[in-house]
CSV table of C-alpha atoms and ligand atoms in Angstrom, one decimal:
chain,number,residue,atom,x,y,z
C,6,ARG,CA,51.6,53.2,-30.3
C,7,LYS,CA,51.6,49.5,-29.8
C,8,ASN,CA,49.5,49.2,-26.7
C,9,MET,CA,46.3,51.0,-26.4
C,10,MET,CA,43.8,51.3,-23.7
C,11,VAL,CA,40.2,50.3,-24.5
C,12,HIS,CA,39.0,53.9,-24.3
C,13,GLN,CA,41.9,55.2,-26.5
C,14,LEU,CA,41.1,52.6,-29.1
C,15,ALA,CA,37.4,53.5,-29.0
C,16,GLU,CA,38.3,57.1,-29.5
C,17,ALA,CA,40.7,56.4,-32.4
C,18,ALA,CA,38.1,54.1,-34.0
C,19,ASN,CA,35.2,56.5,-33.3
C,20,VAL,CA,33.2,53.9,-31.5
C,21,LYS,CA,31.7,53.7,-28.1
C,22,PRO,CA,34.1,52.1,-25.6
C,23,GLU,CA,31.2,50.0,-24.3
C,24,LEU,CA,31.1,48.3,-27.6
C,25,ILE,CA,34.6,47.0,-27.2
C,26,VAL,CA,33.8,45.9,-23.6
C,27,GLU,CA,30.8,44.1,-24.9
C,28,ALA,CA,32.6,42.4,-27.8
C,29,ALA,CA,35.4,41.3,-25.5
C,30,ASP,CA,32.8,40.0,-23.0
C,31,ILE,CA,31.2,37.9,-25.8
C,32,LEU,CA,34.6,36.3,-26.3
C,33,GLY,CA,34.9,35.6,-22.6
C,34,ARG,CA,37.3,38.3,-21.7
C,35,LYS,CA,36.6,41.0,-19.2
C,36,VAL,CA,38.1,44.3,-20.1
C,37,TYR,CA,37.5,47.8,-18.7
C,38,PHE,CA,37.9,51.2,-20.3
C,39,SER,CA,41.4,51.4,-19.0
C,40,THR,CA,42.5,47.9,-19.9
C,41,VAL,CA,45.6,47.9,-22.0
C,42,LEU,CA,45.1,45.8,-25.1
C,43,THR,CA,48.3,44.1,-26.1
C,44,ASP,CA,47.0,41.5,-28.4
C,45,PHE,CA,44.1,43.2,-30.1
C,46,GLY,CA,45.0,41.9,-33.6
C,47,PHE,CA,44.6,38.5,-32.2
C,48,LEU,CA,41.3,39.5,-30.6
C,49,CYS,CA,40.0,40.6,-34.0
C,50,GLU,CA,40.9,37.3,-35.5
C,51,ILE,CA,39.2,35.4,-32.8
C,52,VAL,CA,36.0,37.4,-33.3
C,53,LYS,CA,36.0,36.6,-37.0
C,54,LYS,CA,36.7,32.9,-36.5
C,55,LEU,CA,34.1,32.4,-33.9
C,56,GLY,CA,31.5,34.3,-35.9
C,57,LEU,CA,30.3,37.3,-34.0
C,58,ARG,CA,26.8,36.9,-35.5
C,59,ARG,CA,26.1,33.6,-34.0
C,60,LYS,CA,27.3,34.6,-30.6
C,61,LEU,CA,25.1,37.6,-30.6
C,62,GLU,CA,22.1,35.7,-31.8
C,63,GLY,CA,22.3,33.8,-28.6
C,64,GLY,CA,23.0,30.4,-30.2
C,65,GLY,CA,21.5,31.5,-33.5
C,66,LYS,CA,19.3,28.5,-33.9
C,67,THR,CA,16.3,29.8,-32.1
C,68,PHE,CA,16.0,33.0,-34.0
C,69,GLU,CA,16.6,31.3,-37.4
C,70,LYS,CA,14.1,28.6,-36.6
C,71,THR,CA,11.3,30.8,-35.3
C,72,LEU,CA,11.8,33.7,-37.6
C,73,LEU,CA,13.3,32.6,-40.9
C,74,ALA,CA,11.2,29.5,-41.3
C,75,ASP,CA,8.0,31.5,-40.9
C,76,LYS,CA,7.6,34.2,-43.4
C,77,ASP,CA,5.5,36.6,-41.4
C,78,GLU,CA,8.2,39.3,-41.7
C,79,CYS,CA,8.7,38.9,-45.4
C,80,ARG,CA,6.8,40.5,-48.2
C,81,SER,CA,4.4,38.0,-49.8
C,82,PRO,CA,5.1,37.2,-53.4
C,83,LYS,CA,2.7,38.8,-55.8
C,84,PRO,CA,0.6,36.4,-57.8
C,85,HIS,CA,1.4,36.4,-61.6
C,86,ASP,CA,-2.2,36.8,-62.5
C,87,MET,CA,-3.8,39.8,-60.8
C,88,SER,CA,-6.8,40.1,-63.1
C,89,SER,CA,-9.3,38.7,-60.6
C,90,PHE,CA,-8.5,41.5,-58.0
C,91,PRO,CA,-10.2,44.9,-57.9
C,92,HIS,CA,-8.5,48.0,-59.3
C,93,ARG,CA,-6.7,50.3,-56.9
C,94,PRO,CA,-5.8,54.0,-57.2
C,95,PRO,CA,-2.5,54.9,-58.9
C,96,ILE,CA,0.2,56.3,-56.6
C,97,ILE,CA,1.9,59.4,-58.0
C,98,THR,CA,5.2,61.0,-57.1
C,99,ILE,CA,5.9,64.6,-58.4
C,100,MET,CA,9.5,65.2,-59.2
C,101,GLY,CA,11.5,67.9,-60.9
C,102,HIS,CA,14.0,70.7,-60.5
C,103,VAL,CA,13.9,73.0,-57.6
C,104,ASP,CA,11.5,76.0,-58.0
C,105,HIS,CA,9.8,74.4,-61.0
C,106,GLY,CA,6.6,74.3,-59.1
C,107,LYS,CA,6.2,70.9,-57.4
C,108,THR,CA,4.9,72.3,-54.1
C,109,THR,CA,2.6,74.7,-55.9
C,110,LEU,CA,1.1,71.9,-57.9
C,111,LEU,CA,0.6,69.7,-54.9
C,112,ASP,CA,-1.0,72.6,-53.1
C,113,TYR,CA,-3.3,73.3,-56.0
C,114,LEU,CA,-4.4,69.7,-56.2
C,115,ARG,CA,-4.9,69.5,-52.5
C,116,LYS,CA,-6.8,72.7,-52.3
C,117,THR,CA,-9.2,72.1,-55.1
C,118,THR,CA,-9.9,68.4,-54.6
C,119,VAL,CA,-9.3,67.5,-51.0
C,120,ALA,CA,-12.1,68.4,-48.6
C,121,GLU,CA,-11.5,71.2,-46.2
C,122,LYS,CA,-10.1,70.4,-42.8
C,123,GLU,CA,-12.6,70.3,-40.0
C,124,ALA,CA,-12.4,73.4,-37.9
C,125,GLY,CA,-10.1,73.0,-34.9
C,126,GLY,CA,-8.8,69.7,-36.3
C,127,ILE,CA,-5.1,69.0,-35.7
C,128,THR,CA,-3.2,69.1,-39.0
C,129,GLN,CA,-1.2,66.0,-39.2
C,130,LYS,CA,1.4,66.1,-42.0
C,131,ILE,CA,0.5,62.9,-43.8
C,132,GLY,CA,3.1,62.6,-46.6
C,133,ALA,CA,0.4,61.7,-49.1
C,134,PHE,CA,-3.1,62.6,-50.0
C,135,SER,CA,-5.9,61.3,-52.1
C,136,VAL,CA,-7.7,63.1,-54.9
C,137,LYS,CA,-11.2,61.8,-55.2
C,138,LEU,CA,-12.6,62.3,-58.6
C,139,ASN,CA,-15.8,60.3,-58.2
C,140,GLU,CA,-17.0,57.3,-56.3
C,141,GLU,CA,-14.8,55.0,-58.2
C,142,LYS,CA,-11.8,57.0,-59.2
C,143,ASN,CA,-9.0,58.1,-56.8
C,144,ILE,CA,-5.5,59.3,-57.3
C,145,THR,CA,-3.0,59.1,-54.4
C,146,PHE,CA,-0.2,61.7,-54.4
C,147,LEU,CA,2.9,61.3,-52.4
C,148,ASP,CA,3.7,64.6,-50.7
C,149,THR,CA,7.3,63.9,-49.6
C,150,PRO,CA,10.2,65.5,-51.5
C,151,GLY,CA,10.5,63.3,-54.6
C,152,HIS,CA,14.1,62.5,-54.5
C,153,ALA,CA,14.5,61.8,-50.9
C,154,ALA,CA,11.5,59.6,-50.8
C,155,PHE,CA,12.5,57.7,-53.9
C,156,THR,CA,16.0,57.1,-52.5
C,157,ALA,CA,14.8,56.0,-49.0
C,158,MET,CA,12.3,53.6,-50.5
C,159,ARG,CA,14.7,52.1,-53.0
C,160,GLN,CA,17.2,51.5,-50.3
C,161,ARG,CA,14.6,49.4,-48.5
C,162,GLY,CA,13.4,47.7,-51.6
C,163,ALA,CA,10.0,49.4,-51.5
C,164,GLN,CA,8.5,50.3,-54.8
C,165,LEU,CA,5.6,52.6,-54.2
C,166,THR,CA,5.3,54.9,-57.1
C,167,ASP,CA,3.3,53.9,-60.1
C,168,ILE,CA,3.8,57.1,-62.2
C,169,VAL,CA,6.1,60.0,-61.9
C,170,VAL,CA,4.8,63.4,-62.8
C,171,LEU,CA,7.8,65.3,-64.0
C,172,VAL,CA,7.4,69.1,-63.5
C,173,VAL,CA,9.5,71.2,-65.9
C,174,ALA,CA,9.2,75.0,-65.8
C,175,ALA,CA,8.4,76.4,-69.2
C,176,ASP,CA,10.6,79.4,-68.6
C,177,ASP,CA,13.6,77.3,-67.4
C,178,GLY,CA,13.5,74.0,-69.2
C,179,ILE,CA,15.3,70.8,-68.3
C,180,MET,CA,17.8,71.3,-65.5
C,181,GLU,CA,20.1,69.1,-63.5
C,182,GLN,CA,17.5,67.7,-61.1
C,183,THR,CA,15.1,67.2,-64.0
C,184,GLU,CA,17.6,64.9,-65.6
C,185,GLU,CA,18.2,63.2,-62.2
C,186,SER,CA,14.5,62.6,-61.9
C,187,ILE,CA,14.3,61.1,-65.4
C,188,ARG,CA,17.2,58.8,-64.5
C,189,MET,CA,15.6,57.7,-61.3
C,190,ALA,CA,12.2,57.0,-62.8
C,191,ASN,CA,13.9,55.1,-65.7
C,192,GLU,CA,16.0,53.0,-63.3
C,193,SER,CA,12.9,52.1,-61.4
C,194,LYS,CA,10.9,51.5,-64.6
C,195,VAL,CA,8.3,54.0,-63.6
C,196,PRO,CA,6.5,55.7,-66.5
C,197,ILE,CA,6.7,59.5,-66.7
C,198,ILE,CA,4.1,62.1,-67.5
C,199,VAL,CA,5.5,65.5,-68.2
C,200,ALA,CA,3.8,68.6,-66.8
C,201,ILE,CA,5.3,71.7,-68.4
C,202,ASN,CA,4.5,74.2,-65.7
C,203,LYS,CA,4.4,78.0,-65.5
C,204,CYS,CA,2.7,78.2,-68.9
C,205,ASP,CA,1.0,81.4,-67.7
C,206,SER,CA,4.3,83.1,-67.5
C,207,LYS,CA,5.2,85.5,-70.2
C,208,ASN,CA,8.7,83.9,-70.4
C,209,ALA,CA,7.2,80.5,-71.0
C,210,LYS,CA,8.6,78.6,-74.0
C,211,PRO,CA,6.9,75.3,-73.9
C,212,GLU,CA,8.0,74.4,-77.5
C,213,LYS,CA,11.6,74.7,-76.4
C,214,VAL,CA,10.9,72.4,-73.5
C,215,ILE,CA,9.3,69.8,-75.9
C,216,LYS,CA,12.5,69.9,-78.0
C,217,GLN,CA,14.6,69.2,-75.0
C,218,LEU,CA,12.3,66.3,-73.9
C,219,VAL,CA,12.9,64.6,-77.2
C,220,HIS,CA,16.6,64.4,-76.4
C,221,HIS,CA,15.7,62.6,-73.2
C,222,ASN,CA,13.6,60.0,-74.8
C,223,LEU,CA,10.4,61.7,-73.7
C,224,GLU,CA,8.9,62.4,-77.1
C,225,PRO,CA,5.3,63.7,-76.8
C,226,GLU,CA,2.4,61.5,-78.1
C,227,LYS,CA,1.4,64.4,-80.3
C,228,ALA,CA,4.7,64.2,-82.1
C,229,GLY,CA,4.5,60.4,-82.5
C,230,GLY,CA,6.2,59.6,-79.2
C,231,LYS,CA,5.0,57.7,-76.2
C,232,THR,CA,5.0,60.3,-73.5
C,233,GLN,CA,2.0,62.3,-72.3
C,234,VAL,CA,3.1,65.9,-72.1
C,235,ILE,CA,0.7,68.4,-70.6
C,236,GLN,CA,1.0,72.2,-70.4
C,237,ILE,CA,-0.2,73.5,-67.1
C,238,SER,CA,0.0,76.4,-64.7
C,239,ALA,CA,0.1,75.3,-61.1
C,240,LYS,CA,-0.6,78.9,-60.2
C,241,THR,CA,-3.8,79.5,-62.2
C,242,GLY,CA,-4.9,75.9,-62.5
C,243,MET,CA,-4.7,76.0,-66.3
C,244,GLY,CA,-4.4,72.5,-67.7
C,245,ILE,CA,-4.5,70.7,-64.4
C,246,SER,CA,-7.7,68.8,-65.2
C,247,ASN,CA,-5.9,67.5,-68.3
C,248,LEU,CA,-3.1,66.4,-66.2
C,249,VAL,CA,-5.4,64.5,-63.9
C,250,GLU,CA,-7.1,62.9,-66.9
C,251,SER,CA,-3.7,61.8,-68.3
C,252,ILE,CA,-2.8,60.2,-65.0
C,253,LEU,CA,-6.1,58.2,-65.0
C,254,LEU,CA,-5.5,57.2,-68.6
C,255,GLU,CA,-2.0,56.0,-67.8
C,256,ALA,CA,-3.2,54.2,-64.7
C,257,GLU,CA,-5.9,52.5,-66.7
C,258,MET,CA,-3.4,51.2,-69.2
C,259,MET,CA,-1.2,49.9,-66.4
C,260,ASP,CA,-4.3,48.0,-65.0
C,261,LEU,CA,-3.3,48.5,-61.4
C,262,ARG,CA,-4.8,45.9,-59.0
C,263,ALA,CA,-4.3,44.7,-55.5
C,264,ASP,CA,-5.4,41.7,-53.4
C,265,PRO,CA,-7.7,43.0,-50.6
C,266,SER,CA,-7.7,39.6,-48.8
C,267,ALA,CA,-4.0,39.4,-48.5
C,268,ARG,CA,-2.0,40.1,-45.4
C,269,VAL,CA,-1.7,43.9,-45.1
C,270,GLU,CA,1.4,45.5,-46.7
C,271,GLY,CA,2.3,49.1,-47.2
C,272,VAL,CA,5.1,51.7,-47.0
C,273,ILE,CA,5.7,54.3,-44.3
C,274,VAL,CA,5.7,57.7,-46.1
C,275,GLU,CA,5.8,60.0,-43.0
C,276,SER,CA,6.1,59.7,-39.3
C,277,ASN,CA,6.0,62.1,-36.4
C,278,LYS,CA,5.2,62.3,-32.7
C,279,SER,CA,1.9,63.8,-31.9
C,280,LYS,CA,1.4,65.3,-28.4
C,281,THR,CA,-2.0,63.6,-28.0
C,282,HIS,CA,-1.4,60.3,-29.9
C,283,GLY,CA,2.3,59.5,-29.6
C,284,PRO,CA,4.1,58.2,-32.6
C,285,VAL,CA,1.9,58.5,-35.8
C,286,GLY,CA,2.9,56.8,-39.0
C,287,SER,CA,1.5,57.7,-42.4
C,288,VAL,CA,1.3,54.8,-44.8
C,289,VAL,CA,0.2,54.0,-48.2
C,290,VAL,CA,-1.5,50.6,-48.2
C,291,GLN,CA,-0.4,48.3,-51.0
C,292,GLN,CA,-2.4,45.2,-50.3
C,293,GLY,CA,-4.9,43.9,-47.8
C,294,ILE,CA,-7.5,45.9,-45.9
C,295,LEU,CA,-6.0,47.7,-43.0
C,296,LYS,CA,-8.2,47.5,-39.9
C,297,ARG,CA,-8.2,48.6,-36.3
C,298,GLY,CA,-6.7,46.1,-33.9
C,299,MET,CA,-4.2,44.7,-36.4
C,300,TRP,CA,-0.5,44.2,-35.5
C,301,LEU,CA,2.0,45.8,-37.8
C,302,THR,CA,5.7,46.0,-38.0
C,303,ALA,CA,7.9,48.6,-39.9
C,304,GLY,CA,11.6,47.9,-39.5
C,305,THR,CA,12.2,47.9,-35.8
C,306,ALA,CA,9.0,49.6,-34.9
C,307,PHE,CA,5.6,47.9,-34.3
C,308,ALA,CA,2.1,49.0,-33.7
C,309,ARG,CA,-1.3,47.8,-32.7
C,310,VAL,CA,-3.7,49.9,-34.9
C,311,LYS,CA,-5.6,52.0,-32.4
C,312,PHE,CA,-7.3,54.1,-35.1
C,313,ILE,CA,-6.9,55.1,-38.7
C,314,THR,CA,-7.5,58.6,-40.0
C,315,ASP,CA,-7.5,60.2,-43.4
C,316,GLU,CA,-5.6,63.4,-44.4
C,317,ASN,CA,-8.3,65.5,-42.7
C,318,ASN,CA,-7.9,63.6,-39.4
C,319,LYS,CA,-11.3,62.0,-39.9
C,320,GLN,CA,-11.5,58.5,-38.5
C,321,MET,CA,-11.9,55.6,-40.8
C,322,SER,CA,-12.9,52.1,-40.0
C,323,GLU,CA,-10.6,50.6,-42.6
C,324,ALA,CA,-8.3,51.4,-45.5
C,325,SER,CA,-8.0,49.7,-48.9
C,326,PRO,CA,-5.0,49.3,-51.2
C,327,GLY,CA,-3.8,52.6,-52.6
C,328,ALA,CA,-5.2,54.6,-49.7
C,329,ALA,CA,-2.9,57.0,-47.8
C,330,VAL,CA,-3.8,57.1,-44.1
C,331,ASN,CA,-2.4,57.9,-40.6
C,332,ILE,CA,-2.0,55.1,-38.2
C,333,VAL,CA,-2.1,55.8,-34.5
C,334,GLY,CA,-0.8,53.0,-32.2
C,335,TRP,CA,2.9,52.8,-32.9
C,336,LYS,CA,5.1,52.1,-29.9
C,337,SER,CA,8.0,54.0,-31.6
C,338,LEU,CA,8.5,56.1,-34.7
C,339,PRO,CA,8.3,53.9,-37.8
C,340,PRO,CA,11.1,54.9,-40.2
C,341,VAL,CA,10.1,56.7,-43.4
C,342,GLY,CA,10.5,54.6,-46.5
C,343,GLU,CA,10.2,51.4,-44.5
C,344,ILE,CA,8.0,48.5,-45.6
C,345,MET,CA,5.1,47.9,-43.3
C,346,LEU,CA,3.9,44.3,-42.8
C,347,GLN,CA,1.1,42.8,-40.8
C,348,VAL,CA,1.8,40.1,-38.3
C,349,ASN,CA,-0.7,37.9,-36.4
C,350,THR,CA,0.1,38.6,-32.8
C,351,GLU,CA,1.7,40.9,-30.3
C,352,PHE,CA,4.2,38.2,-29.5
C,353,ARG,CA,5.2,38.0,-33.1
C,354,ALA,CA,5.4,41.7,-33.6
C,355,LYS,CA,7.8,41.9,-30.7
C,356,GLU,CA,9.8,38.9,-31.8
C,357,VAL,CA,10.2,40.2,-35.3
C,358,THR,CA,11.2,43.7,-34.4
C,359,GLN,CA,13.6,42.6,-31.6
C,360,TYR,CA,15.3,40.3,-34.1
C,361,ARG,CA,15.6,43.2,-36.5
C,362,SER,CA,17.1,45.4,-33.8
C,363,LYS,CA,19.6,42.8,-33.1
C,364,LEU,CA,20.5,42.5,-36.8
C,365,GLN,CA,21.0,46.2,-36.9
C,366,SER,CA,23.3,46.4,-33.9
C,367,MET,CA,25.2,43.4,-35.3
C,368,GLU,CA,25.7,45.3,-38.6
C,369,GLN,CA,26.8,48.3,-36.6
C,370,LEU,CA,29.3,46.1,-34.7
C,371,ASP,CA,30.6,44.6,-37.9
C,372,GLU,CA,31.1,48.1,-39.3
C,373,ASP,CA,32.9,49.2,-36.1
C,374,TRP,CA,35.1,46.1,-36.1
C,375,LYS,CA,36.2,46.9,-39.6
C,376,LYS,CA,37.2,50.4,-38.5
C,377,ILE,CA,39.1,49.0,-35.5
C,378,SER,CA,40.9,46.4,-37.7
C,379,LYS,CA,42.0,49.1,-40.1
C,380,ILE,CA,43.4,51.2,-37.3
C,381,ARG,CA,45.2,48.3,-35.9
C,382,GLN,CA,46.8,47.5,-39.3
C,383,LYS,CA,48.0,51.1,-39.6
C,384,GLU,CA,49.6,50.9,-36.3
C,385,LYS,CA,51.6,47.8,-37.0
Z,430,LIG,P1,9.3,73.6,-56.0
Z,430,LIG,O1,10.7,73.9,-55.5
Z,430,LIG,O2,9.4,72.7,-57.2
Z,430,LIG,O3,8.4,73.0,-55.0
Z,430,LIG,O4,8.7,74.9,-56.5
Z,430,LIG,P2,7.6,75.9,-55.8
Z,430,LIG,O5,6.2,75.2,-55.9
Z,430,LIG,O6,8.0,76.3,-54.5
Z,430,LIG,O7,7.5,77.1,-56.8
Z,430,LIG,C1,8.7,78.0,-57.0
Z,430,LIG,C2,8.2,79.3,-57.4
Z,430,LIG,O8,7.5,79.3,-58.7
Z,430,LIG,C3,7.2,79.9,-56.5
Z,430,LIG,O9,7.5,81.3,-56.4
Z,430,LIG,C4,5.9,79.8,-57.2
Z,430,LIG,O10,4.9,80.7,-56.9
Z,430,LIG,C5,6.3,79.8,-58.6
Z,430,LIG,N1,5.3,79.0,-59.5
Z,430,LIG,C6,5.0,77.8,-59.3
Z,430,LIG,N2,4.1,77.4,-60.2
Z,430,LIG,C7,3.9,78.4,-61.1
Z,430,LIG,C8,3.1,78.7,-62.2
Z,430,LIG,O11,2.4,77.8,-62.8
Z,430,LIG,N3,3.2,79.9,-62.8
Z,430,LIG,C9,4.0,80.9,-62.3
Z,430,LIG,N4,4.0,82.1,-62.9
Z,430,LIG,N5,4.8,80.7,-61.2
Z,430,LIG,C10,4.7,79.5,-60.6
Z,431,LIG,MG1,8.9,72.5,-53.0
């Protein structure tokens, strides 16, 4: 077929016909779904030459000037010397092979250490929770499936996890997803603490697991290596206080600190629509003190912080670095894994997020154009 109608081309390229109409329009040509395209290769060339991006940005200059010169929407560089800032809780991701006991361990930690929910309170899946050990010491656990969360965050350049707790079932040993978890943690340079789980089981062979760990460069400290390896049972609770201590020890060595006076930054770890509150985003705060009334952006979503709640839906006046909280006040669902950044004004929040939406649709257009060009080439 040499000549195609707009809608046929759209169908062949698996794009919306409106997109082609829109693109043609940008180039000053009016087409309809039934317009026959005789010179589409030419059209593709023109689009490339003119630069679709600049056209779509409405002259380009305004956006670049107002947005890219001002760094509101960029992560602030971390100072080299953090030693003057206060400590923050470590943020832990539990990873490991399916059925090795990740959920059971999280449940145990939550049940024994997190205060009971208030009667009648709405349970909001928060994606993270804090274990409070005393006035000073807290540990924040990410509750999202390890792999998915890790991947989503890495794609967006967010590094949230300080320590990976690798769960290995004592009756099963190192499996495919255990190896994948080790690889992911190593690639992100996140230290691993190994929890050999199911040590209550009569089929448990922790010594065998330890031998396997050595082959993966996770030699236990007791054997002269560098890795903390703890034997636990997520079912009975055996060894879990040792695990918690190991996490605190590791965190202490890492000397984790954050600047409370900086512009608020964090990562979205969960988001869902609440019937009463609209879109709710769970975040882990990484720096700054999150307060009511602040303007936030996360990808193409923005919020005015209406209120902040903890994992028990108790309202909080503010949240410090390392805390996991729910934020009510989002105008749309903030994407999971997205970096959350504070901006100064509503105007700015809108400007930044609209700009990002535009970039997104441009990227989509680019992708679609590539598809179209390919099809055209095949047809020649
Ligand atoms: P996940 O897929 O890693 O989240 O694993 P789950 O937490 O869902 O656990 C898988 C199965 O192992 C469940 O039937 C648990 O009851 C069981 N399990 C988890 N931890 C232990 C443990 O410490 N001891 C024993 N005996 N069983 C456990
Ligand atoms: Mg699970």
